[in-house]
Tab-separated table of C-alpha atoms in Angstrom:
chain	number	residue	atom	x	y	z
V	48	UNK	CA	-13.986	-3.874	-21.986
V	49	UNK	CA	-11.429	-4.152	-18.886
V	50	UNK	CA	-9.914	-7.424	-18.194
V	51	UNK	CA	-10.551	-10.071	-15.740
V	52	UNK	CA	-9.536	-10.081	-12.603
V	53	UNK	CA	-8.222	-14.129	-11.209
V	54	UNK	CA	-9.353	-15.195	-8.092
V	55	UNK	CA	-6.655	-13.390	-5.634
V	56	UNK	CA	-7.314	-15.176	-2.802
V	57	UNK	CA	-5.363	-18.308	-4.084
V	58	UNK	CA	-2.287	-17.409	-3.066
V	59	UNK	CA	-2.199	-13.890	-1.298
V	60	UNK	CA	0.170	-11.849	-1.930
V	61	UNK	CA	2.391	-13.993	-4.118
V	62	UNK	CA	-0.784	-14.390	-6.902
V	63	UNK	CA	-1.209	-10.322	-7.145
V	64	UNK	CA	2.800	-9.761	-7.727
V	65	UNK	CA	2.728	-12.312	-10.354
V	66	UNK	CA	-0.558	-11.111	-12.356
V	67	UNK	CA	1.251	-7.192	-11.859
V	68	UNK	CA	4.201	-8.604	-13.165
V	69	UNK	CA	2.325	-10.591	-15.814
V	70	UNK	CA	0.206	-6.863	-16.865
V	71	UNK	CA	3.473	-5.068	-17.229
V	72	UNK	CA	5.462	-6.989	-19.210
V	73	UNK	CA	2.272	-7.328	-21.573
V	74	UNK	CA	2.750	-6.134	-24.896
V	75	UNK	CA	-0.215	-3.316	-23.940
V	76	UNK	CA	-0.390	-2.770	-20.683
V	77	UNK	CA	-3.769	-2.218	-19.039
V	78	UNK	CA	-3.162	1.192	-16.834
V	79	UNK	CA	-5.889	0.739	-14.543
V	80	UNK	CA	-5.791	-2.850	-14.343
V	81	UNK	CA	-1.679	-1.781	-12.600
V	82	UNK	CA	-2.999	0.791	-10.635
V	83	UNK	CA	-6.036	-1.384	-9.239
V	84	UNK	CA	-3.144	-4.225	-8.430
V	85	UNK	CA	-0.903	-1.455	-6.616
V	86	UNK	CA	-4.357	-0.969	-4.536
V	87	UNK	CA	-4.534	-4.378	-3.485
V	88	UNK	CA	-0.971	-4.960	-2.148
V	89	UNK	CA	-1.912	-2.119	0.086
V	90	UNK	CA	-4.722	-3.843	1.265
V	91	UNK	CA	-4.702	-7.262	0.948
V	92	UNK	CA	-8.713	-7.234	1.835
V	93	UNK	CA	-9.307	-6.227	-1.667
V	94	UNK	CA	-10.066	-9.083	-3.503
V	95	UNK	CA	-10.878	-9.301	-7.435
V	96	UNK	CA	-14.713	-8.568	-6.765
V	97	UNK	CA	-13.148	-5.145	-5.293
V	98	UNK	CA	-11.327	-4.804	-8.338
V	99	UNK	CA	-13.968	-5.550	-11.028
V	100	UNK	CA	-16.644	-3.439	-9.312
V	101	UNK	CA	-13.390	-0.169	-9.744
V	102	UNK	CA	-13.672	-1.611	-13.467
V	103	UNK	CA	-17.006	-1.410	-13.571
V	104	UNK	CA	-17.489	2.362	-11.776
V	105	UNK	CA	-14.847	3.833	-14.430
V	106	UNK	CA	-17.268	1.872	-17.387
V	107	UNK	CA	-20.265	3.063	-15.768
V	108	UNK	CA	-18.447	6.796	-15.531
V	109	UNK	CA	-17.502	6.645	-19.484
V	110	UNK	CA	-21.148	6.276	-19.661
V	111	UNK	CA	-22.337	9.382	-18.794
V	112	UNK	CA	-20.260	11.292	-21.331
V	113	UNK	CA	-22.107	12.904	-23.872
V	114	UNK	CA	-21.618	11.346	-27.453
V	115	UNK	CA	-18.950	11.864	-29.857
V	116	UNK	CA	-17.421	15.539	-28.399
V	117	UNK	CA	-15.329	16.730	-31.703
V	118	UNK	CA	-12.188	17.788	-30.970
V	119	UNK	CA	-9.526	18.034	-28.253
V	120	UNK	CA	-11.090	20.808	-26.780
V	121	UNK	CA	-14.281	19.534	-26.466
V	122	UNK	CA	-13.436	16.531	-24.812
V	123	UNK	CA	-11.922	18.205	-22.181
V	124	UNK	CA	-14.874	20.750	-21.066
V	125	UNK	CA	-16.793	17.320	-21.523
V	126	UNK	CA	-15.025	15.834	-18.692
V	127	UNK	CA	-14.345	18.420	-17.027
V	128	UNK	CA	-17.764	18.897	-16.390
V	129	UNK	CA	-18.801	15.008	-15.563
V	130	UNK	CA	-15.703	14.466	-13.368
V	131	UNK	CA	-14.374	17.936	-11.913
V	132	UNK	CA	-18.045	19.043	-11.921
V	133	UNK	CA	-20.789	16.882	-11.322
V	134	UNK	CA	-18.980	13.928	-9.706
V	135	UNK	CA	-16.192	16.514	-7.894
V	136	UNK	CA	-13.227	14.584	-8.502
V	137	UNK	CA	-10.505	17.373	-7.821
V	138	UNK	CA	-8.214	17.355	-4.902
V	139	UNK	CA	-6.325	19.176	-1.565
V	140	UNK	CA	-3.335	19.693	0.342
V	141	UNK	CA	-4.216	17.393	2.632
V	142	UNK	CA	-4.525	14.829	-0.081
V	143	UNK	CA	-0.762	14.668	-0.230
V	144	UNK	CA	-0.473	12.979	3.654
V	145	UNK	CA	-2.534	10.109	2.787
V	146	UNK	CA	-1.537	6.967	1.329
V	147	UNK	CA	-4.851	5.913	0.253
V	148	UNK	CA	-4.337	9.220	-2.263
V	149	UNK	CA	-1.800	6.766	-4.332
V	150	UNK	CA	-4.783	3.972	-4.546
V	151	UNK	CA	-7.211	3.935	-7.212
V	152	UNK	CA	-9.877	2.218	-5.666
V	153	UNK	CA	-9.782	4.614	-2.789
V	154	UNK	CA	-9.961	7.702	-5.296
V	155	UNK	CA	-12.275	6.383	-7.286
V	156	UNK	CA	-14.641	6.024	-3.661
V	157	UNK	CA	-13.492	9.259	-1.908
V	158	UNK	CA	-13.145	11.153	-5.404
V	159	UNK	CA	-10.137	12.916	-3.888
V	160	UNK	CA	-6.251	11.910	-4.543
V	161	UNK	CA	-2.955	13.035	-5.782
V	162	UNK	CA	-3.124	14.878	-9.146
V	163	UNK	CA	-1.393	11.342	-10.801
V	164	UNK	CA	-4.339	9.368	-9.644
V	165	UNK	CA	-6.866	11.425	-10.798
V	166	UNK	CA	-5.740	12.044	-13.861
V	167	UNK	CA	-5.557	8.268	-13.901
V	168	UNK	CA	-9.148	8.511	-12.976
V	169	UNK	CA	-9.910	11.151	-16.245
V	170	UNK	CA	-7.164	8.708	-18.856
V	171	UNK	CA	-9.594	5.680	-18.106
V	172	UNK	CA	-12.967	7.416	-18.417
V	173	UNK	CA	-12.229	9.236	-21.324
V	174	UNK	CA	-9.879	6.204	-23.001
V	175	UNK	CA	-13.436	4.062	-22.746
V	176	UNK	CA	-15.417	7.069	-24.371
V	177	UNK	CA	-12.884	7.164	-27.603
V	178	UNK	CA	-11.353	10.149	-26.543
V	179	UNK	CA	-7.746	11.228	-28.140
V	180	UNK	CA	-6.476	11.136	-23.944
V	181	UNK	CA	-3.101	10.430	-22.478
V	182	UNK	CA	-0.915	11.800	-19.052
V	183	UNK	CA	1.499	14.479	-19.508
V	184	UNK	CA	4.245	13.329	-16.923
V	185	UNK	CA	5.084	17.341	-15.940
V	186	UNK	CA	8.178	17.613	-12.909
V	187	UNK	CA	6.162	17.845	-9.935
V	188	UNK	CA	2.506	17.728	-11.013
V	189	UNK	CA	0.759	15.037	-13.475
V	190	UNK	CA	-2.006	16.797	-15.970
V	191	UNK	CA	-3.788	15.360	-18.778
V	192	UNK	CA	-3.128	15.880	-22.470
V	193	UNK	CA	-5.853	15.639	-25.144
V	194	UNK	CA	-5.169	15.574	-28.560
V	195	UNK	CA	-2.005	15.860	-30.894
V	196	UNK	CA	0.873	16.245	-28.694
V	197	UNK	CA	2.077	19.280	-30.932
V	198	UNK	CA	-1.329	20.918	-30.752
V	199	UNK	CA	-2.516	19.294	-26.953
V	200	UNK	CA	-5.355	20.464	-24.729
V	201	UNK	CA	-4.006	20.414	-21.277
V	202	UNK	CA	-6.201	19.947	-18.008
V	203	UNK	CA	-5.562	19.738	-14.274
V	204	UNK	CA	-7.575	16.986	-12.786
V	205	UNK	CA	-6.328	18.139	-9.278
V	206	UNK	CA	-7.875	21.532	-9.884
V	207	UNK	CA	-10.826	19.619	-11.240
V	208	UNK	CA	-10.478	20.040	-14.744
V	209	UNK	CA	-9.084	23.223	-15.095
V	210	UNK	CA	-7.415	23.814	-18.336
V	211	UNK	CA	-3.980	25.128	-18.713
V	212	UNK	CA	-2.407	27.516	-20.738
V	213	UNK	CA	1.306	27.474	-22.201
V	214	UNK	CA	2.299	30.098	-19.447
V	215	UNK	CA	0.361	28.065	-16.584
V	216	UNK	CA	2.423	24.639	-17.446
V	217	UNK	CA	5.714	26.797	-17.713
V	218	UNK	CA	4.795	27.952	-14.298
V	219	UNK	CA	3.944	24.754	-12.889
V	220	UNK	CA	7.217	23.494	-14.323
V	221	UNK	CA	9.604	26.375	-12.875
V	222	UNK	CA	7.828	25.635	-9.806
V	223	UNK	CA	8.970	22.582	-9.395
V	224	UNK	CA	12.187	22.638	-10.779
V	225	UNK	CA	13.643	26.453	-11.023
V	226	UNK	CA	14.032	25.705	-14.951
V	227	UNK	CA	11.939	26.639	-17.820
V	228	UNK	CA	9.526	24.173	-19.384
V	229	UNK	CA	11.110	21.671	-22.067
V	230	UNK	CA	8.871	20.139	-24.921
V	231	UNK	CA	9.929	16.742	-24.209
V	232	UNK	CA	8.220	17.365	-20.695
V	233	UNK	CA	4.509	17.443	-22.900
V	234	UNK	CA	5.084	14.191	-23.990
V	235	UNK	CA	2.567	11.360	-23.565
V	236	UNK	CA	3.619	9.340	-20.543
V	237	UNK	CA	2.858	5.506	-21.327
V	238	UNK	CA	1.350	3.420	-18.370
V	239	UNK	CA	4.440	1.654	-17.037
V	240	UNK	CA	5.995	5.409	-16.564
V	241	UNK	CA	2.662	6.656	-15.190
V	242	UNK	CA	2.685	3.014	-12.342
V	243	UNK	CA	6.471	3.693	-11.244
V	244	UNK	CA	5.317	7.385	-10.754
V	245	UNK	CA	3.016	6.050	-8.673
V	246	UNK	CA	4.965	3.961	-6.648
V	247	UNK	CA	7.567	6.007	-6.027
V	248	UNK	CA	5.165	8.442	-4.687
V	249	UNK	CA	4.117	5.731	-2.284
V	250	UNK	CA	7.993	5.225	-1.358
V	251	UNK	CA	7.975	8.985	-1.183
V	252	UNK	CA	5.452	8.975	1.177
V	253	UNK	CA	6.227	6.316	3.582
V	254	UNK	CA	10.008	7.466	3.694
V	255	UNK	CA	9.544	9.924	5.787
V	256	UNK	CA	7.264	7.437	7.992
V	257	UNK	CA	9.758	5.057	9.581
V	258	UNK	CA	6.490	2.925	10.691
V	259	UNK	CA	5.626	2.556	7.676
V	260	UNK	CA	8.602	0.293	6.242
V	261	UNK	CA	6.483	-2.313	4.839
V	262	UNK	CA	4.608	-0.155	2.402
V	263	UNK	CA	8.075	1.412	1.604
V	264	UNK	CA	9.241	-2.403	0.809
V	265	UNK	CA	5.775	-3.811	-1.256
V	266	UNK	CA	6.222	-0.137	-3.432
V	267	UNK	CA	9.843	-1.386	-4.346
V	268	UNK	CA	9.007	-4.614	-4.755
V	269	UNK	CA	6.759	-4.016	-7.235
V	270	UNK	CA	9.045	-1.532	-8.810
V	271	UNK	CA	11.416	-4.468	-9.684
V	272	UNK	CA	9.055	-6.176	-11.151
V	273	UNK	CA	8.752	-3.576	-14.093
V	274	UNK	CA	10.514	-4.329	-16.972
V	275	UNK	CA	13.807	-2.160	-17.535
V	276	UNK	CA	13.766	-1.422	-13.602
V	277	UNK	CA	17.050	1.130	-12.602
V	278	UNK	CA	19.498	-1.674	-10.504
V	279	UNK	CA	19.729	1.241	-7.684
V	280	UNK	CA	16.192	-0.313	-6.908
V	281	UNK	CA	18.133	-3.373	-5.581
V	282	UNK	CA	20.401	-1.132	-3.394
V	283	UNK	CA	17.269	0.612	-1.783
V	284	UNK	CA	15.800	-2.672	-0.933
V	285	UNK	CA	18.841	-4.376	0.723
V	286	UNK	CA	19.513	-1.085	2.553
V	287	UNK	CA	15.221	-0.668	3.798
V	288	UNK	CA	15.799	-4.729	4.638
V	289	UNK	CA	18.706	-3.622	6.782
V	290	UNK	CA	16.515	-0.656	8.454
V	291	UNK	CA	14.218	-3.121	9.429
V	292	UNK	CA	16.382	-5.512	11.207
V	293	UNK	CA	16.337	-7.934	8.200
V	294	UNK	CA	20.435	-8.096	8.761
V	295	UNK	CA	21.072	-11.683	6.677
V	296	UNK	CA	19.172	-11.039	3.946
V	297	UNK	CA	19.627	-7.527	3.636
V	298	UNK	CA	23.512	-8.611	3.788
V	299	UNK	CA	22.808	-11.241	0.819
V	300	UNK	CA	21.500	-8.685	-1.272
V	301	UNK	CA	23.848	-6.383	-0.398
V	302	UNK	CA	26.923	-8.899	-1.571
V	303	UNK	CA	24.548	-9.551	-4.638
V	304	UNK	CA	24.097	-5.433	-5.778
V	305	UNK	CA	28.073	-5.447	-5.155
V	306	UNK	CA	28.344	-8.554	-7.992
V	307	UNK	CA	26.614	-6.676	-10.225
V	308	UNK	CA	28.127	-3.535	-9.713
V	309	UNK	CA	31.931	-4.938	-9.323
V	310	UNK	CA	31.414	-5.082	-13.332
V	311	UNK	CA	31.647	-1.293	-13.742
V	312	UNK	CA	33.222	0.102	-10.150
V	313	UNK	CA	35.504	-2.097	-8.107
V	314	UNK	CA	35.802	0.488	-5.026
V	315	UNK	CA	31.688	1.199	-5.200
V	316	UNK	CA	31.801	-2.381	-4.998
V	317	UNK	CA	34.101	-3.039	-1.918
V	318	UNK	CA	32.722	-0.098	-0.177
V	319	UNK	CA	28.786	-2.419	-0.777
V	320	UNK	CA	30.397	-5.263	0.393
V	321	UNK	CA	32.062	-3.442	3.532
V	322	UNK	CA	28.181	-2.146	4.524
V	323	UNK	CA	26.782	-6.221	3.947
V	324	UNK	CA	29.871	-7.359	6.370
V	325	UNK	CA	28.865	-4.416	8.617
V	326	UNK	CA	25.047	-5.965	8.551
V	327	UNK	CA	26.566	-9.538	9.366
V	328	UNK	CA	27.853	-7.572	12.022
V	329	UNK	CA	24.493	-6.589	14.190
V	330	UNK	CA	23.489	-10.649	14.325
V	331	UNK	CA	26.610	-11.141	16.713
């Protein structure tokens, strides 16, 4: 069974970042329940009926899967044919331009979205069916592992379901990165590595969309809230404060990150604090 969703209209925004906050620093945290959070700061009209009823369409998914597949193999042609066939989740090009392809609750309604968030999508439905599931964190392009790692069935949600051999993940792999593929890279990805992927796809994405500064500043936000955050987080967020005109406190933090990083390098330091006096600056 999922878990329940509060009421999230007691105190907006504030109430979701503390129940995300709450979820990742849980001993096990729920994948979906992140994702389905990360959804709702993007659109604060979602409230937890929105979120159970995503909940309840990933339940009523697991559902249709036949019973008991044996094997790795098996499981995968089994969803492969319930999600990338009969329910055509899979997705496009295009998929990559739109933020809503970073939302579960959007994929789960438009069954199209970046290859992380579907195979978020096939983890959930085939984690309620028993299956032996996890996400295989590959450079550039998220797949789904059944199976022992050392003997794993790979799929490609994105291609909707198609199953990968050693030379088409090598491929994949040099693709993205000009190197050849490393077994550590076929690893099961746990959910708090599988959310930051997320958001800093979202980041990513609004980067290179100046008007879209907010959703670059909720994506980090959240991002600091995961447990064993990198401290460059708190850089990026006084510098995007900055960009947006936010000159005092984007100066504050700025001083703060240079406190912090005074400890290990006293010129990176100075040269923080010169860029928080030059913020000062613009509110003359």
């Amino acid at each position: 069974m999922h878990g329940e969703f509060p009421d999230l209209s007691a105190d907006g925004p504030a109430d979701r970042r503390r129940l995300f906050a709450e979820e990742a620093r849980s001993g096990r945290p729920d994948l979906a329940m992140l994702c389905l959070l990360v959804g709702a700061e993007a659109d604060p009209a979602v409230d937890e009926a929105a979120l159970d009823a995503a909940q309840i369409e990933l339940d009523r998914l697991a559902g249709l899967l036949p019973f008991g597949p044996t094997g790795p193999h098996a499981w995968a042609c089994a969803l492969a044919d319930l999600l990338g066939g009969r329910c055509d989740f899979r997705g496009t090009p295009g998929d990559y331009q739109r933020l809503e392809s970073s939302l579960l609750h959007k994929v789960l309604r438009r069954r199209r979205g970046l290859p992380i968030l579907l195979s978020v999508v096939w983890i959930e439905v085939a984690r309620r069916a028993g299956a032996p599931v996890y996400g295989v964190a590959l450079p550039g392009h998220f797949v789904v592992g059944f199976g022992d790692p050392h003997e794993q069935v790979l799929v490609d949600p994105f291609a909707g379901g198609r199953l990968l051999t050693g030379p088409d993940a090598e491929l994949m792999v040099a693709g993205a990165t000009g190197a050849p593929l490393d077994p550590s890279m076929l690893a099961p990805a746990d959910p708090l590595e599988v959310v930051v992927r997320i958001l800093n796809n979202i980041r990513a994405w609004a980067s290179t969309r100046p008007e879209q500064s907010d959703v670059a500043l909720w994506a980090l936000d959240l991002s600091l809230l995961v447990p064993s955050h990198p401290a460059r987080l708190r850089y990026e967020r006084a510098q995007l404060l900055v960009q947006r005109g936010e000159f005092a406190t984007g100066a504050a933090e700025l001083d703060a990150y240079a406190d912090v990083v005074a400890a290990v390098d006293q010129g990176a330091a100075e040269a923080i604090k010169g860029k928080a006096r030059a913020a000062r600056a613009m509110l003359n």
